[in-house]
XYZ file of C-alpha atoms in Angstrom:
251
model
C 275.368 137.261 1.575
C 275.111 133.205 1.867
C 272.735 131.218 3.490
C 273.301 127.531 4.682
C 270.908 125.327 2.885
C 272.271 121.601 3.129
C 274.289 119.839 5.586
C 276.779 117.500 3.590
C 278.351 115.489 6.160
C 281.667 115.106 8.072
C 284.057 113.522 5.305
C 286.211 115.140 3.009
C 286.238 113.149 -0.519
C 289.537 115.054 -2.075
C 291.928 114.542 1.070
C 289.542 111.607 2.950
C 290.007 113.467 6.025
C 287.328 113.706 8.646
C 285.905 117.151 9.244
C 283.538 118.107 12.013
C 281.177 119.370 9.235
C 280.725 120.448 5.790
C 278.283 122.706 4.493
C 276.728 123.670 1.090
C 276.464 127.609 0.774
C 274.012 129.249 -1.652
C 273.791 132.825 -2.660
C 270.934 134.650 -1.609
C 269.557 138.435 -2.312
C 271.882 140.613 -0.535
C 270.238 143.814 -1.272
C 266.515 142.795 -0.828
C 266.274 144.912 2.513
C 269.198 147.406 1.807
C 268.097 150.622 3.308
C 269.929 153.657 1.029
C 271.246 156.750 3.009
C 269.213 159.766 2.787
C 270.422 162.213 -0.172
C 272.424 165.084 1.439
C 270.809 168.469 0.663
C 273.698 170.517 -0.989
C 273.701 174.380 -1.071
C 275.837 175.194 -4.166
C 276.215 178.505 -5.833
C 273.878 178.646 -8.925
C 276.591 179.722 -11.398
C 278.846 176.680 -11.908
C 281.768 178.842 -12.709
C 281.391 180.465 -9.069
C 282.174 177.114 -7.679
C 285.905 177.548 -8.519
C 288.436 179.656 -7.234
C 288.128 183.103 -9.304
C 291.432 184.681 -10.675
C 292.351 187.800 -8.743
C 293.464 191.012 -10.268
C 297.153 190.994 -10.190
C 297.210 194.799 -9.383
C 294.460 197.001 -7.695
C 291.891 198.403 -10.290
C 290.817 202.196 -9.961
C 287.538 202.413 -11.161
C 286.472 205.638 -12.423
C 290.073 207.258 -12.897
C 290.547 208.946 -16.078
C 293.871 209.481 -17.986
C 297.150 208.874 -16.329
C 297.281 207.811 -12.711
C 300.257 207.289 -10.330
C 300.058 204.873 -7.544
C 301.235 206.280 -4.142
C 304.029 204.555 -2.671
C 303.242 203.457 0.838
C 305.669 203.383 3.962
C 305.922 200.064 5.655
C 302.993 199.411 8.217
C 303.803 196.447 10.517
C 300.522 196.786 11.946
C 298.738 195.181 8.989
C 300.284 191.878 9.712
C 300.957 191.997 13.580
C 298.694 190.218 16.055
C 295.451 188.297 15.579
C 292.779 188.661 13.061
C 289.503 189.675 14.936
C 286.922 189.732 11.850
C 287.756 187.005 9.259
C 288.787 184.368 11.690
C 285.497 182.072 11.351
C 284.365 179.717 8.453
C 281.140 181.394 6.707
C 280.580 179.579 3.395
C 281.926 176.397 3.818
C 282.775 173.736 6.713
C 286.718 173.396 5.694
C 289.165 175.976 5.111
C 292.834 177.060 5.553
C 293.876 179.290 8.292
C 297.081 181.188 8.954
C 299.045 180.737 12.270
C 301.100 183.966 11.796
C 301.213 187.278 9.701
C 302.621 187.927 6.350
C 302.081 189.063 2.687
C 300.357 187.341 -0.170
C 301.421 188.278 -3.603
C 299.683 187.411 -7.148
C 301.955 184.185 -7.827
C 300.857 182.777 -4.398
C 297.194 183.531 -4.819
C 297.406 181.998 -8.584
C 299.168 178.916 -7.621
C 296.807 177.966 -5.116
C 293.683 178.602 -7.231
C 295.042 176.234 -9.799
C 296.012 173.652 -7.698
C 292.852 173.564 -5.960
C 290.466 174.040 -9.054
C 292.087 170.855 -10.466
C 290.849 168.998 -7.492
C 287.375 170.413 -7.162
C 284.317 168.547 -8.330
C 281.816 171.552 -8.989
C 278.839 169.101 -9.235
C 279.078 168.430 -5.369
C 281.378 170.896 -4.092
C 282.682 174.629 -4.170
C 285.437 176.622 -3.007
C 285.549 180.521 -2.444
C 288.073 183.093 -1.332
C 288.116 184.913 1.923
C 290.645 187.271 0.887
C 290.797 189.985 -1.974
C 293.036 190.946 -4.770
C 296.616 192.043 -3.639
C 296.488 196.020 -3.026
C 299.506 196.787 -1.077
C 302.455 198.302 -3.209
C 305.761 196.540 -2.390
C 308.827 198.803 -3.519
C 312.357 197.728 -4.225
C 315.301 199.489 -5.663
C 317.403 198.468 -8.650
C 320.545 196.109 -7.935
C 323.982 197.735 -7.531
C 322.418 201.168 -6.484
C 324.000 203.396 -3.593
C 321.854 204.201 -0.430
C 319.681 207.243 -0.689
C 317.881 208.919 -3.374
C 314.569 208.371 -2.053
C 312.149 205.377 -1.928
C 312.442 202.803 -4.670
C 309.862 202.028 -7.671
C 306.911 199.875 -7.228
C 307.906 196.094 -7.844
C 304.759 194.063 -6.918
C 301.460 194.051 -4.823
C 300.759 192.368 -2.002
C 297.824 191.413 0.400
C 298.922 191.512 4.064
C 297.069 189.080 6.532
C 297.243 188.502 10.180
C 297.294 185.501 12.303
C 294.188 183.329 12.558
C 293.097 184.783 9.020
C 290.651 182.305 7.028
C 292.176 182.588 3.376
C 289.754 180.262 1.591
C 286.982 177.817 2.184
C 285.735 174.577 0.702
C 282.066 173.368 1.243
C 279.563 170.926 -0.341
C 279.232 167.356 -0.397
C 283.226 166.556 0.878
C 284.462 165.598 3.920
C 287.953 166.372 5.229
C 289.556 163.129 4.453
C 288.858 163.489 0.836
C 290.496 166.914 0.200
C 293.132 167.013 3.163
C 295.739 166.140 0.764
C 295.528 168.686 -1.436
C 294.846 171.516 1.298
C 297.901 170.478 3.066
C 299.795 170.980 -0.283
C 298.449 174.230 -0.871
C 299.056 175.090 3.010
C 302.849 174.296 2.505
C 302.921 176.671 -0.541
C 302.016 179.739 1.543
C 304.644 182.245 2.326
C 303.692 181.999 6.272
C 302.538 179.046 8.374
C 298.949 177.832 8.235
C 296.831 174.877 8.796
C 293.835 173.076 7.741
C 290.722 173.570 9.805
C 286.929 172.591 10.073
C 284.077 174.294 11.815
C 284.151 171.583 14.603
C 287.507 171.973 15.076
C 287.406 175.989 15.719
C 284.326 175.543 18.053
C 286.191 172.944 19.975
C 289.163 174.939 20.294
C 287.241 178.163 21.580
C 285.297 175.708 24.201
C 288.766 174.606 25.420
C 290.511 177.811 25.732
C 286.996 179.223 27.742
C 287.326 176.131 30.001
C 290.923 176.637 30.754
C 290.620 180.239 31.537
C 287.248 179.621 33.698
C 289.020 176.464 35.635
C 292.144 178.033 36.108
C 293.562 178.350 39.612
C 296.917 179.229 39.094
C 297.026 183.205 40.120
C 300.772 183.629 38.239
C 299.449 183.789 34.726
C 301.288 185.377 32.040
C 298.976 188.303 32.212
C 299.199 188.877 35.768
C 302.864 188.744 35.885
C 303.531 190.893 32.910
C 300.708 193.659 33.673
C 302.202 193.811 37.509
C 305.812 193.885 36.571
C 307.186 191.107 38.690
C 310.852 191.083 38.750
C 311.135 193.973 36.485
C 310.055 191.775 33.467
C 308.446 194.632 31.526
C 311.784 196.031 30.660
C 312.339 192.548 28.597
C 309.185 192.414 26.940
C 307.701 194.542 23.973
C 304.295 196.267 24.070
C 302.872 193.547 21.916
C 303.635 190.960 24.505
C 301.727 192.654 27.348
C 299.075 193.416 25.046
C 298.164 189.946 23.683
C 299.860 188.144 26.596
C 302.644 186.592 24.607
C 300.696 184.724 21.788
C 301.485 187.135 19.220
C 304.337 188.774 17.551
């Protein structure tokens, strides 16, 4: 900060050009009346190790099992990845997170890569990160190469964790804003095996309010739901039951 303390005249001694006015500036106390912002109260986990993403188990652990235990091979169940997530679709622990946009499977390599990338960028003195999914539990089978068809189901190759659309995968909280960590979360989102995006609490609340407003103020009687349920132009024969159930939003 500078203050004008003396008027020096209207001529320049170096170039001998008349000026409208030359002033002598003197630096004064810039921080005398400075008001510091209030210290932000951060709710962090007490254990510093709990402020970073923990390593998840590569295979499911069967507690209390004695002796050899053969894991049962399960049939394909697309209901685990089809449709919207109805429970874990909101941020609970932090104010920034990653949300899936369609269904898919996470295996251990995906989860470990996400963990290593985010933990490198986490400052555990002022922020934390936490999982919203568990360890891989669903067996994935595969037959060996150059094998004829038949002969029963293949052996277990890996384990995966199924997720649906709008599922929150991880959360970040503490004294951190979205511009500070957006680049890292965008990088992690691009490594996922399904489409995903970076979200905040304010973003999810605004989207929910906007959808409710559109539904409340809609004056068009020919909505997707009405046309599908009333079978306009025989459209039901071209649609799947899930299009009718979720109004064409999910597959």
